[in-house]
N, CA, C and O atoms as a Tripos MOL2 file, in Angstrom:
@<TRIPOS>MOLECULE
protein
  284   283    71     0     0
PROTEIN
NO_CHARGES

@<TRIPOS>ATOM
      1 N          97.5980   91.5060  106.1910 N.3       1 ARG1
      2 CA         96.8450   91.2140  104.9940 C.3       1 ARG1
      3 C          95.3800   91.4240  105.3470 C.2       1 ARG1
      4 O          94.8910   90.9230  106.3600 O.2       1 ARG1
      5 N          94.6930   92.1700  104.5000 N.am      2 VAL2
      6 CA         93.2900   92.4930  104.7330 C.3       2 VAL2
      7 C          92.4570   91.8640  103.6200 C.2       2 VAL2
      8 O          92.6760   92.1370  102.4390 O.2       2 VAL2
      9 N          91.5010   91.0220  104.0050 N.am      3 LEU3
     10 CA         90.5640   90.4350  103.0470 C.3       3 LEU3
     11 C          89.3070   91.2780  103.0530 C.2       3 LEU3
     12 O          88.7040   91.4970  104.1030 O.2       3 LEU3
     13 N          88.9090   91.7540  101.8770 N.am      4 ILE4
     14 CA         87.8010   92.6880  101.7350 C.3       4 ILE4
     15 C          86.6610   92.0230  100.9780 C.2       4 ILE4
     16 O          86.8750   91.3840   99.9480 O.2       4 ILE4
     17 N          85.4450   92.1800  101.4970 N.am      5 SER5
     18 CA         84.2730   91.5690  100.8630 C.3       5 SER5
     19 C          83.8250   92.3880   99.6620 C.2       5 SER5
     20 O          84.3730   93.4510   99.3710 O.2       5 SER5
     21 N          82.8190   91.8690   98.9760 N.am      6 GLU6
     22 CA         82.2480   92.5690   97.8170 C.3       6 GLU6
     23 C          81.5820   93.8770   98.2170 C.2       6 GLU6
     24 O          81.3650   94.7490   97.3750 O.2       6 GLU6
     25 N          81.2550   94.0180   99.5010 N.am      7 THR7
     26 CA         80.5980   95.2410   99.9780 C.3       7 THR7
     27 C          81.5850   96.2550  100.5520 C.2       7 THR7
     28 O          81.1920   97.3630  100.9190 O.2       7 THR7
     29 N          82.8660   95.8820  100.6310 N.am      8 GLY8
     30 CA         83.8820   96.7800  101.1670 C.3       8 GLY8
     31 C          84.1500   96.5860  102.6500 C.2       8 GLY8
     32 O          84.9930   97.2750  103.2230 O.2       8 GLY8
     33 N          83.4400   95.6540  103.2790 N.am      9 HIS9
     34 CA         83.6880   95.3440  104.6810 C.3       9 HIS9
     35 C          84.8780   94.3970  104.8000 C.2       9 HIS9
     36 O          85.1750   93.6370  103.8780 O.2       9 HIS9
     37 N          85.5460   94.4530  105.9290 N.am     10 VAL10
     38 CA         86.7080   93.5980  106.1660 C.3      10 VAL10
     39 C          86.2310   92.2260  106.6230 C.2      10 VAL10
     40 O          85.5290   92.1090  107.6270 O.2      10 VAL10
     41 N          86.6100   91.1970  105.8870 N.am     11 ASP11
     42 CA         86.2760   89.8180  106.2520 C.3      11 ASP11
     43 C          87.2990   89.2260  107.2100 C.2      11 ASP11
     44 O          86.9450   88.4500  108.0980 O.2      11 ASP11
     45 N          88.5770   89.5900  107.0340 N.am     12 ASP12
     46 CA         89.6220   89.0150  107.8780 C.3      12 ASP12
     47 C          90.8600   89.8960  107.8190 C.2      12 ASP12
     48 O          91.1330   90.5420  106.8080 O.2      12 ASP12
     49 N          91.6040   89.9110  108.9160 N.am     13 VAL13
     50 CA         92.8740   90.6370  108.9970 C.3      13 VAL13
     51 C          93.9060   89.6790  109.5730 C.2      13 VAL13
     52 O          93.6290   88.9760  110.5440 O.2      13 VAL13
     53 N          95.0850   89.6490  108.9860 N.am     14 ALA14
     54 CA         96.1610   88.8090  109.4940 C.3      14 ALA14
     55 C          97.4730   89.5790  109.4270 C.2      14 ALA14
     56 O          97.7350   90.2950  108.4610 O.2      14 ALA14
     57 N          98.2870   89.4260  110.4520 N.am     15 VAL15
     58 CA         99.6230   90.0220  110.4570 C.3      15 VAL15
     59 C         100.5490   89.0560  109.7410 C.2      15 VAL15
     60 O         100.6830   87.9000  110.1430 O.2      15 VAL15
     61 N         101.1830   89.5270  108.6890 N.am     16 VAL16
     62 CA        102.0930   88.6980  107.8990 C.3      16 VAL16
     63 C         103.4710   88.6640  108.5430 C.2      16 VAL16
     64 O         104.1120   87.6160  108.6090 O.2      16 VAL16
     65 N         103.9200   89.8280  109.0180 N.am     17 ARG17
     66 CA        105.2540   89.9290  109.6280 C.3      17 ARG17
     67 C         105.2280   91.1060  110.5990 C.2      17 ARG17
     68 O         104.5790   92.1180  110.3350 O.2      17 ARG17
     69 N         105.9270   90.9740  111.7130 N.am     18 ALA18
     70 CA        105.9930   92.0570  112.6920 C.3      18 ALA18
     71 C         107.4020   92.1810  113.2360 C.2      18 ALA18
     72 O         108.0800   91.1840  113.4840 O.2      18 ALA18
     73 N         107.8300   93.4240  113.4190 N.am     19 SER19
     74 CA        109.1420   93.6700  113.9850 C.3      19 SER19
     75 C         109.0570   94.8980  114.8940 C.2      19 SER19
     76 O         108.8220   96.0020  114.4040 O.2      19 SER19
     77 N         109.2390   94.7330  116.1840 N.am     20 PRO20
     78 CA        109.4920   93.4970  116.9150 C.3      20 PRO20
     79 C         108.1980   92.6940  117.0700 C.2      20 PRO20
     80 O         107.1160   93.2700  117.1800 O.2      20 PRO20
     81 N         108.3120   91.3880  117.0770 N.am     21 PRO21
     82 CA        107.1250   90.5500  117.2030 C.3      21 PRO21
     83 C         106.4470   90.6980  118.5680 C.2      21 PRO21
     84 O         107.1030   90.8860  119.5930 O.2      21 PRO21
     85 N         105.1140   90.6080  118.5490 N.am     22 GLY22
     86 CA        104.3500   90.6080  119.7890 C.3      22 GLY22
     87 C         104.0340   91.9580  120.3750 C.2      22 GLY22
     88 O         103.4520   92.0250  121.4580 O.2      22 GLY22
     89 N         104.3950   93.0520  119.7010 N.am     23 LEU23
     90 CA        104.2120   94.3670  120.2970 C.3      23 LEU23
     91 C         102.9970   95.1140  119.7440 C.2      23 LEU23
     92 O         102.2090   95.6460  120.5260 O.2      23 LEU23
     93 N         102.8230   95.1700  118.4330 N.am     24 PHE24
     94 CA        101.7680   95.9850  117.8420 C.3      24 PHE24
     95 C         100.7370   95.2090  117.0330 C.2      24 PHE24
     96 O          99.8320   95.8120  116.4560 O.2      24 PHE24
     97 N         100.8520   93.9070  116.9790 N.am     25 GLU25
     98 CA         99.9560   93.1220  116.1350 C.3      25 GLU25
     99 C          98.4860   93.3350  116.4940 C.2      25 GLU25
    100 O          97.6590   93.5450  115.6060 O.2      25 GLU25
    101 N          98.1550   93.2820  117.7770 N.am     26 ALA26
    102 CA         96.7610   93.4360  118.2040 C.3      26 ALA26
    103 C          96.1970   94.7990  117.8100 C.2      26 ALA26
    104 O          95.0360   94.8960  117.4110 O.2      26 ALA26
    105 N          97.0050   95.8490  117.9190 N.am     27 SER27
    106 CA         96.5590   97.1940  117.5410 C.3      27 SER27
    107 C          96.2870   97.2940  116.0480 C.2      27 SER27
    108 O          95.2970   97.8970  115.6320 O.2      27 SER27
    109 N          97.1480   96.7150  115.2540 N.am     28 ALA28
    110 CA         96.9570   96.7450  113.7970 C.3      28 ALA28
    111 C          95.7160   95.9550  113.4030 C.2      28 ALA28
    112 O          94.9430   96.4070  112.5580 O.2      28 ALA28
    113 N          95.5130   94.7920  113.9940 N.am     29 ILE29
    114 CA         94.3380   93.9760  113.6780 C.3      29 ILE29
    115 C          93.0650   94.7080  114.0700 C.2      29 ILE29
    116 O          92.0980   94.7170  113.3080 O.2      29 ILE29
    117 N          93.0500   95.3240  115.2510 N.am     30 GLU30
    118 CA         91.8650   96.0600  115.6940 C.3      30 GLU30
    119 C          91.5560   97.2310  114.7590 C.2      30 GLU30
    120 O          90.4030   97.4420  114.3830 O.2      30 GLU30
    121 N          92.5740   97.9790  114.3920 N.am     31 ALA31
    122 CA         92.3650   99.1520  113.5270 C.3      31 ALA31
    123 C          91.8300   98.7530  112.1570 C.2      31 ALA31
    124 O          90.8730   99.3570  111.6720 O.2      31 ALA31
    125 N          92.4270   97.7530  111.5290 N.am     32 PHE32
    126 CA         92.0000   97.3790  110.1810 C.3      32 PHE32
    127 C          90.7060   96.5820  110.1740 C.2      32 PHE32
    128 O          90.0150   96.5480  109.1560 O.2      32 PHE32
    129 N          90.3630   95.9450  111.2770 N.am     33 SER33
    130 CA         89.0890   95.2250  111.3480 C.3      33 SER33
    131 C          87.9070   96.1790  111.2660 C.2      33 SER33
    132 O          86.8340   95.8010  110.7940 O.2      33 SER33
    133 N          88.0960   97.4080  111.7210 N.am     34 LYS34
    134 CA         87.0290   98.4110  111.7310 C.3      34 LYS34
    135 C          86.9890   99.2410  110.4470 C.2      34 LYS34
    136 O          86.0540  100.0170  110.2480 O.2      34 LYS34
    137 N          87.9710   99.0910  109.5880 N.am     35 ALA35
    138 CA         88.0720   99.9080  108.3730 C.3      35 ALA35
    139 C          87.0360   99.4900  107.3340 C.2      35 ALA35
    140 O          86.5130   98.3760  107.3730 O.2      35 ALA35
    141 N          86.7480  100.3970  106.4080 N.am     36 ARG36
    142 CA         85.8740  100.1170  105.2720 C.3      36 ARG36
    143 C          86.6220  100.5210  104.0070 C.2      36 ARG36
    144 O          87.3480  101.5150  103.9930 O.2      36 ARG36
    145 N          86.4390   99.7450  102.9550 N.am     37 PHE37
    146 CA         87.1600   99.9670  101.7120 C.3      37 PHE37
    147 C          86.1880   99.9870  100.5430 C.2      37 PHE37
    148 O          85.0510   99.5300  100.6640 O.2      37 PHE37
    149 N          86.6320  100.5110   99.4300 N.am     38 SER38
    150 CA         85.9000  100.3300   98.1770 C.3      38 SER38
    151 C          86.2090   98.9170   97.7120 C.2      38 SER38
    152 O          87.3700   98.5070   97.7090 O.2      38 SER38
    153 N          85.1880   98.1690   97.3210 N.am     39 PRO39
    154 CA         85.4560   96.7820   96.9030 C.3      39 PRO39
    155 C          86.2520   96.7430   95.6020 C.2      39 PRO39
    156 O          86.2520   97.6990   94.8270 O.2      39 PRO39
    157 N          86.9270   95.6220   95.3820 N.am     40 GLY40
    158 CA         87.6130   95.4140   94.1210 C.3      40 GLY40
    159 C          86.5920   95.2580   93.0060 C.2      40 GLY40
    160 O          85.4560   94.8480   93.2450 O.2      40 GLY40
    161 N          86.9960   95.5810   91.8040 N.am     41 LEU41
    162 CA         86.0970   95.4560   90.6550 C.3      41 LEU41
    163 C          86.7180   94.5510   89.5970 C.2      41 LEU41
    164 O          87.9120   94.6360   89.3110 O.2      41 LEU41
    165 N          85.9010   93.6990   89.0330 N.am     42 ALA42
    166 CA         86.3100   92.8560   87.9070 C.3      42 ALA42
    167 C          85.2030   92.9530   86.8750 C.2      42 ALA42
    168 O          84.0950   92.4640   87.0930 O.2      42 ALA42
    169 N          85.5040   93.5820   85.7600 N.am     43 GLY43
    170 CA         84.4890   93.7710   84.7270 C.3      43 GLY43
    171 C          83.3310   94.6330   85.1940 C.2      43 GLY43
    172 O          82.1970   94.4650   84.7450 O.2      43 GLY43
    173 N          83.6280   95.5710   86.1130 N.am     44 GLY44
    174 CA         82.5980   96.4660   86.6230 C.3      44 GLY44
    175 C          81.7470   95.8690   87.7380 C.2      44 GLY44
    176 O          80.8160   96.5140   88.2200 O.2      44 GLY44
    177 N          82.0560   94.6530   88.1480 N.am     45 VAL45
    178 CA         81.3010   93.9760   89.2000 C.3      45 VAL45
    179 C          82.1520   93.9060   90.4650 C.2      45 VAL45
    180 O          83.3280   93.5470   90.4040 O.2      45 VAL45
    181 N          81.5590   94.2510   91.6170 N.am     46 ALA46
    182 CA         82.2760   94.1900   92.8920 C.3      46 ALA46
    183 C          82.6420   92.7480   93.2130 C.2      46 ALA46
    184 O          81.8120   91.8460   93.1000 O.2      46 ALA46
    185 N          83.9010   92.5410   93.6160 N.am     47 VAL47
    186 CA         84.3990   91.2000   93.9470 C.3      47 VAL47
    187 C          85.1940   91.2480   95.2490 C.2      47 VAL47
    188 O          85.6330   92.3170   95.6750 O.2      47 VAL47
    189 N          85.3760   90.0920   95.8770 N.am     48 LYS48
    190 CA         86.2480   89.9910   97.0340 C.3      48 LYS48
    191 C          87.6760   90.2830   96.6070 C.2      48 LYS48
    192 O          88.0660   89.9930   95.4760 O.2      48 LYS48
    193 N          88.4510   90.8570   97.5120 N.am     49 SER49
    194 CA         89.8360   91.1710   97.1820 C.3      49 SER49
    195 C          90.6740   91.1270   98.4550 C.2      49 SER49
    196 O          90.1510   90.9850   99.5600 O.2      49 SER49
    197 N          91.9710   91.2500   98.2770 N.am     50 GLN50
    198 CA         92.8620   91.3480   99.4290 C.3      50 GLN50
    199 C          93.9350   92.3740   99.1370 C.2      50 GLN50
    200 O          94.3400   92.5680   97.9900 O.2      50 GLN50
    201 N          94.3910   93.0310  100.2030 N.am     51 ILE51
    202 CA         95.4970   93.9730  100.0910 C.3      51 ILE51
    203 C          96.4710   93.6880  101.2280 C.2      51 ILE51
    204 O          96.0890   93.1670  102.2760 O.2      51 ILE51
    205 N          97.7040   94.0280  101.0090 N.am     52 THR52
    206 CA         98.7040   93.9600  102.0610 C.3      52 THR52
    207 C          99.0950   95.3880  102.3810 C.2      52 THR52
    208 O          99.4540   96.1580  101.4900 O.2      52 THR52
    209 N          99.0230   95.7390  103.6620 N.am     53 VAL53
    210 CA         99.2960   97.1040  104.1100 C.3      53 VAL53
    211 C         100.4930   97.0690  105.0450 C.2      53 VAL53
    212 O         100.5390   96.2660  105.9770 O.2      53 VAL53
    213 N         101.4530   97.9340  104.7970 N.am     54 GLU54
    214 CA        102.5930   98.0550  105.7040 C.3      54 GLU54
    215 C         102.2950   99.1950  106.6700 C.2      54 GLU54
    216 O         101.9380  100.2960  106.2520 O.2      54 GLU54
    217 N         102.4430   98.9260  107.9580 N.am     55 VAL55
    218 CA        102.1450   99.9170  108.9920 C.3      55 VAL55
    219 C         103.4050  100.1690  109.7990 C.2      55 VAL55
    220 O         104.0540   99.2300  110.2610 O.2      55 VAL55
    221 N         103.7520  101.4430  109.9670 N.am     56 ASP56
    222 CA        104.8700  101.8280  110.8320 C.3      56 ASP56
    223 C         104.2970  102.5630  112.0320 C.2      56 ASP56
    224 O         103.6480  103.5970  111.8730 O.2      56 ASP56
    225 N         104.5300  102.0400  113.2310 N.am     57 PHE57
    226 CA        104.1190  102.7160  114.4480 C.3      57 PHE57
    227 C         105.2590  103.6320  114.8690 C.2      57 PHE57
    228 O         106.3880  103.1840  115.0720 O.2      57 PHE57
    229 N         104.9510  104.9240  114.9980 N.am     58 VAL58
    230 CA        105.9530  105.9190  115.3620 C.3      58 VAL58
    231 C         105.4770  106.6130  116.6410 C.2      58 VAL58
    232 O         104.3310  107.0580  116.7090 O.2      58 VAL58
    233 N         106.3340  106.7080  117.6430 N.am     59 PRO59
    234 CA        105.9270  107.3720  118.8890 C.3      59 PRO59
    235 C         105.6170  108.8400  118.6520 C.2      59 PRO59
    236 O         106.2660  109.4970  117.8380 O.2      59 PRO59
    237 N         104.6210  109.3510  119.3690 N.am     60 LEU60
    238 CA        104.3240  110.7820  119.3090 C.3      60 LEU60
    239 C         105.4720  111.5550  119.9380 C.2      60 LEU60
    240 O         106.1540  111.0580  120.8350 O.2      60 LEU60
    241 N         105.6770  112.7640  119.4640 N.am     61 ASN61
    242 CA        106.7230  113.6490  119.9780 C.3      61 ASN61
    243 C         108.1220  113.0930  119.7750 C.2      61 ASN61
    244 O         109.0460  113.4410  120.5110 O.2      61 ASN61
    245 N         108.2800  112.2360  118.7870 N.am     62 ARG62
    246 CA        109.6050  111.6760  118.5080 C.3      62 ARG62
    247 C         110.5440  112.7970  118.0750 C.2      62 ARG62
    248 O         110.1810  113.6390  117.2530 O.2      62 ARG62
    249 N         111.7330  112.8020  118.6260 N.am     63 LEU63
    250 CA        112.7580  113.8180  118.3430 C.3      63 LEU63
    251 C         112.2940  115.2140  118.7360 C.2      63 LEU63
    252 O         112.7430  116.2100  118.1670 O.2      63 LEU63
    253 N         111.4020  115.2790  119.7010 N.am     64 SER64
    254 CA        110.8870  116.5600  120.1430 C.3      64 SER64
    255 C         111.3630  116.8300  121.5660 C.2      64 SER64
    256 O         111.7030  115.9060  122.3050 O.2      64 SER64
    257 N         111.3820  118.0770  121.9300 N.am     65 ARG65
    258 CA        111.7560  118.4480  123.2900 C.3      65 ARG65
    259 C         110.5920  118.2370  124.2550 C.2      65 ARG65
    260 O         110.7730  118.2520  125.4730 O.2      65 ARG65
    261 N         109.4050  118.0410  123.7060 N.am     66 ILE66
    262 CA        108.2240  117.8490  124.5360 C.3      66 ILE66
    263 C         108.2130  116.4320  125.0670 C.2      66 ILE66
    264 O         108.3860  115.4810  124.3060 O.2      66 ILE66
    265 N         108.0140  116.2840  126.3500 N.am     67 SER67
    266 CA        108.0610  114.9700  126.9700 C.3      67 SER67
    267 C         106.7380  114.2410  126.8750 C.2      67 SER67
    268 O         106.6810  113.0430  127.1490 O.2      67 SER67
    269 N         105.6640  114.9320  126.4920 N.am     68 GLY68
    270 CA        104.3630  114.3130  126.4790 C.3      68 GLY68
    271 C         103.6750  114.4290  127.8310 C.2      68 GLY68
    272 O         102.5210  114.0270  127.9820 O.2      68 GLY68
    273 N         104.3610  114.9630  128.7850 N.am     69 ARG69
    274 CA        103.8180  115.1160  130.1330 C.3      69 ARG69
    275 C         102.9470  116.3600  130.1790 C.2      69 ARG69
    276 O         103.3440  117.4150  129.6840 O.2      69 ARG69
    277 N         101.7690  116.2460  130.7680 N.am     70 SER70
    278 CA        100.8960  117.4250  130.8880 C.3      70 SER70
    279 C         100.7400  117.7880  132.3580 C.2      70 SER70
    280 O         100.8070  116.9330  133.2410 O.2      70 SER70
    281 N         100.5330  119.0510  132.5890 N.am     71 TYR71
    282 CA        100.4170  119.5450  133.9700 C.3      71 TYR71
    283 C          99.0610  120.1570  134.1790 C.2      71 TYR71
    284 O          98.7600  120.6330  135.2740 O.2      71 TYR71
@<TRIPOS>BOND
     1     1     2 1
     2     2     3 1
     3     3     4 2
     4     3     5 am
     5     5     6 1
     6     6     7 1
     7     7     8 2
     8     7     9 am
     9     9    10 1
    10    10    11 1
    11    11    12 2
    12    11    13 am
    13    13    14 1
    14    14    15 1
    15    15    16 2
    16    15    17 am
    17    17    18 1
    18    18    19 1
    19    19    20 2
    20    19    21 am
    21    21    22 1
    22    22    23 1
    23    23    24 2
    24    23    25 am
    25    25    26 1
    26    26    27 1
    27    27    28 2
    28    27    29 am
    29    29    30 1
    30    30    31 1
    31    31    32 2
    32    31    33 am
    33    33    34 1
    34    34    35 1
    35    35    36 2
    36    35    37 am
    37    37    38 1
    38    38    39 1
    39    39    40 2
    40    39    41 am
    41    41    42 1
    42    42    43 1
    43    43    44 2
    44    43    45 am
    45    45    46 1
    46    46    47 1
    47    47    48 2
    48    47    49 am
    49    49    50 1
    50    50    51 1
    51    51    52 2
    52    51    53 am
    53    53    54 1
    54    54    55 1
    55    55    56 2
    56    55    57 am
    57    57    58 1
    58    58    59 1
    59    59    60 2
    60    59    61 am
    61    61    62 1
    62    62    63 1
    63    63    64 2
    64    63    65 am
    65    65    66 1
    66    66    67 1
    67    67    68 2
    68    67    69 am
    69    69    70 1
    70    70    71 1
    71    71    72 2
    72    71    73 am
    73    73    74 1
    74    74    75 1
    75    75    76 2
    76    75    77 am
    77    77    78 1
    78    78    79 1
    79    79    80 2
    80    79    81 am
    81    81    82 1
    82    82    83 1
    83    83    84 2
    84    83    85 am
    85    85    86 1
    86    86    87 1
    87    87    88 2
    88    87    89 am
    89    89    90 1
    90    90    91 1
    91    91    92 2
    92    91    93 am
    93    93    94 1
    94    94    95 1
    95    95    96 2
    96    95    97 am
    97    97    98 1
    98    98    99 1
    99    99   100 2
   100    99   101 am
   101   101   102 1
   102   102   103 1
   103   103   104 2
   104   103   105 am
   105   105   106 1
   106   106   107 1
   107   107   108 2
   108   107   109 am
   109   109   110 1
   110   110   111 1
   111   111   112 2
   112   111   113 am
   113   113   114 1
   114   114   115 1
   115   115   116 2
   116   115   117 am
   117   117   118 1
   118   118   119 1
   119   119   120 2
   120   119   121 am
   121   121   122 1
   122   122   123 1
   123   123   124 2
   124   123   125 am
   125   125   126 1
   126   126   127 1
   127   127   128 2
   128   127   129 am
   129   129   130 1
   130   130   131 1
   131   131   132 2
   132   131   133 am
   133   133   134 1
   134   134   135 1
   135   135   136 2
   136   135   137 am
   137   137   138 1
   138   138   139 1
   139   139   140 2
   140   139   141 am
   141   141   142 1
   142   142   143 1
   143   143   144 2
   144   143   145 am
   145   145   146 1
   146   146   147 1
   147   147   148 2
   148   147   149 am
   149   149   150 1
   150   150   151 1
   151   151   152 2
   152   151   153 am
   153   153   154 1
   154   154   155 1
   155   155   156 2
   156   155   157 am
   157   157   158 1
   158   158   159 1
   159   159   160 2
   160   159   161 am
   161   161   162 1
   162   162   163 1
   163   163   164 2
   164   163   165 am
   165   165   166 1
   166   166   167 1
   167   167   168 2
   168   167   169 am
   169   169   170 1
   170   170   171 1
   171   171   172 2
   172   171   173 am
   173   173   174 1
   174   174   175 1
   175   175   176 2
   176   175   177 am
   177   177   178 1
   178   178   179 1
   179   179   180 2
   180   179   181 am
   181   181   182 1
   182   182   183 1
   183   183   184 2
   184   183   185 am
   185   185   186 1
   186   186   187 1
   187   187   188 2
   188   187   189 am
   189   189   190 1
   190   190   191 1
   191   191   192 2
   192   191   193 am
   193   193   194 1
   194   194   195 1
   195   195   196 2
   196   195   197 am
   197   197   198 1
   198   198   199 1
   199   199   200 2
   200   199   201 am
   201   201   202 1
   202   202   203 1
   203   203   204 2
   204   203   205 am
   205   205   206 1
   206   206   207 1
   207   207   208 2
   208   207   209 am
   209   209   210 1
   210   210   211 1
   211   211   212 2
   212   211   213 am
   213   213   214 1
   214   214   215 1
   215   215   216 2
   216   215   217 am
   217   217   218 1
   218   218   219 1
   219   219   220 2
   220   219   221 am
   221   221   222 1
   222   222   223 1
   223   223   224 2
   224   223   225 am
   225   225   226 1
   226   226   227 1
   227   227   228 2
   228   227   229 am
   229   229   230 1
   230   230   231 1
   231   231   232 2
   232   231   233 am
   233   233   234 1
   234   234   235 1
   235   235   236 2
   236   235   237 am
   237   237   238 1
   238   238   239 1
   239   239   240 2
   240   239   241 am
   241   241   242 1
   242   242   243 1
   243   243   244 2
   244   243   245 am
   245   245   246 1
   246   246   247 1
   247   247   248 2
   248   247   249 am
   249   249   250 1
   250   250   251 1
   251   251   252 2
   252   251   253 am
   253   253   254 1
   254   254   255 1
   255   255   256 2
   256   255   257 am
   257   257   258 1
   258   258   259 1
   259   259   260 2
   260   259   261 am
   261   261   262 1
   262   262   263 1
   263   263   264 2
   264   263   265 am
   265   265   266 1
   266   266   267 1
   267   267   268 2
   268   267   269 am
   269   269   270 1
   270   270   271 1
   271   271   272 2
   272   271   273 am
   273   273   274 1
   274   274   275 1
   275   275   276 2
   276   275   277 am
   277   277   278 1
   278   278   279 1
   279   279   280 2
   280   279   281 am
   281   281   282 1
   282   282   283 1
   283   283   284 2
@<TRIPOS>SUBSTRUCTURE
     1 ARG1         2 RESIDUE 1 A ARG
     2 VAL2         6 RESIDUE 1 A VAL
     3 LEU3        10 RESIDUE 1 A LEU
     4 ILE4        14 RESIDUE 1 A ILE
     5 SER5        18 RESIDUE 1 A SER
     6 GLU6        22 RESIDUE 1 A GLU
     7 THR7        26 RESIDUE 1 A THR
     8 GLY8        30 RESIDUE 1 A GLY
     9 HIS9        34 RESIDUE 1 A HIS
    10 VAL10       38 RESIDUE 1 A VAL
    11 ASP11       42 RESIDUE 1 A ASP
    12 ASP12       46 RESIDUE 1 A ASP
    13 VAL13       50 RESIDUE 1 A VAL
    14 ALA14       54 RESIDUE 1 A ALA
    15 VAL15       58 RESIDUE 1 A VAL
    16 VAL16       62 RESIDUE 1 A VAL
    17 ARG17       66 RESIDUE 1 A ARG
    18 ALA18       70 RESIDUE 1 A ALA
    19 SER19       74 RESIDUE 1 A SER
    20 PRO20       78 RESIDUE 1 A PRO
    21 PRO21       82 RESIDUE 1 A PRO
    22 GLY22       86 RESIDUE 1 A GLY
    23 LEU23       90 RESIDUE 1 A LEU
    24 PHE24       94 RESIDUE 1 A PHE
    25 GLU25       98 RESIDUE 1 A GLU
    26 ALA26      102 RESIDUE 1 A ALA
    27 SER27      106 RESIDUE 1 A SER
    28 ALA28      110 RESIDUE 1 A ALA
    29 ILE29      114 RESIDUE 1 A ILE
    30 GLU30      118 RESIDUE 1 A GLU
    31 ALA31      122 RESIDUE 1 A ALA
    32 PHE32      126 RESIDUE 1 A PHE
    33 SER33      130 RESIDUE 1 A SER
    34 LYS34      134 RESIDUE 1 A LYS
    35 ALA35      138 RESIDUE 1 A ALA
    36 ARG36      142 RESIDUE 1 A ARG
    37 PHE37      146 RESIDUE 1 A PHE
    38 SER38      150 RESIDUE 1 A SER
    39 PRO39      154 RESIDUE 1 A PRO
    40 GLY40      158 RESIDUE 1 A GLY
    41 LEU41      162 RESIDUE 1 A LEU
    42 ALA42      166 RESIDUE 1 A ALA
    43 GLY43      170 RESIDUE 1 A GLY
    44 GLY44      174 RESIDUE 1 A GLY
    45 VAL45      178 RESIDUE 1 A VAL
    46 ALA46      182 RESIDUE 1 A ALA
    47 VAL47      186 RESIDUE 1 A VAL
    48 LYS48      190 RESIDUE 1 A LYS
    49 SER49      194 RESIDUE 1 A SER
    50 GLN50      198 RESIDUE 1 A GLN
    51 ILE51      202 RESIDUE 1 A ILE
    52 THR52      206 RESIDUE 1 A THR
    53 VAL53      210 RESIDUE 1 A VAL
    54 GLU54      214 RESIDUE 1 A GLU
    55 VAL55      218 RESIDUE 1 A VAL
    56 ASP56      222 RESIDUE 1 A ASP
    57 PHE57      226 RESIDUE 1 A PHE
    58 VAL58      230 RESIDUE 1 A VAL
    59 PRO59      234 RESIDUE 1 A PRO
    60 LEU60      238 RESIDUE 1 A LEU
    61 ASN61      242 RESIDUE 1 A ASN
    62 ARG62      246 RESIDUE 1 A ARG
    63 LEU63      250 RESIDUE 1 A LEU
    64 SER64      254 RESIDUE 1 A SER
    65 ARG65      258 RESIDUE 1 A ARG
    66 ILE66      262 RESIDUE 1 A ILE
    67 SER67      266 RESIDUE 1 A SER
    68 GLY68      270 RESIDUE 1 A GLY
    69 ARG69      274 RESIDUE 1 A ARG
    70 SER70      278 RESIDUE 1 A SER
    71 TYR71      282 RESIDUE 1 A TYR
């Protein structure tokens, strides 16, 4: 859950649910803490808002013959 200020800056980030727990939460919090958004609008005036974002972490080269190893 991302809480967004009237200026579009992130005020707070919280992990609502993680599967598997304890593996990617810190990465998601770090990434969204640095993000910038367009603020919510109410009657044309910027207001605080919140969004819930679902994130899927997928390994690079998944289902590929490439091992990721470089020489």
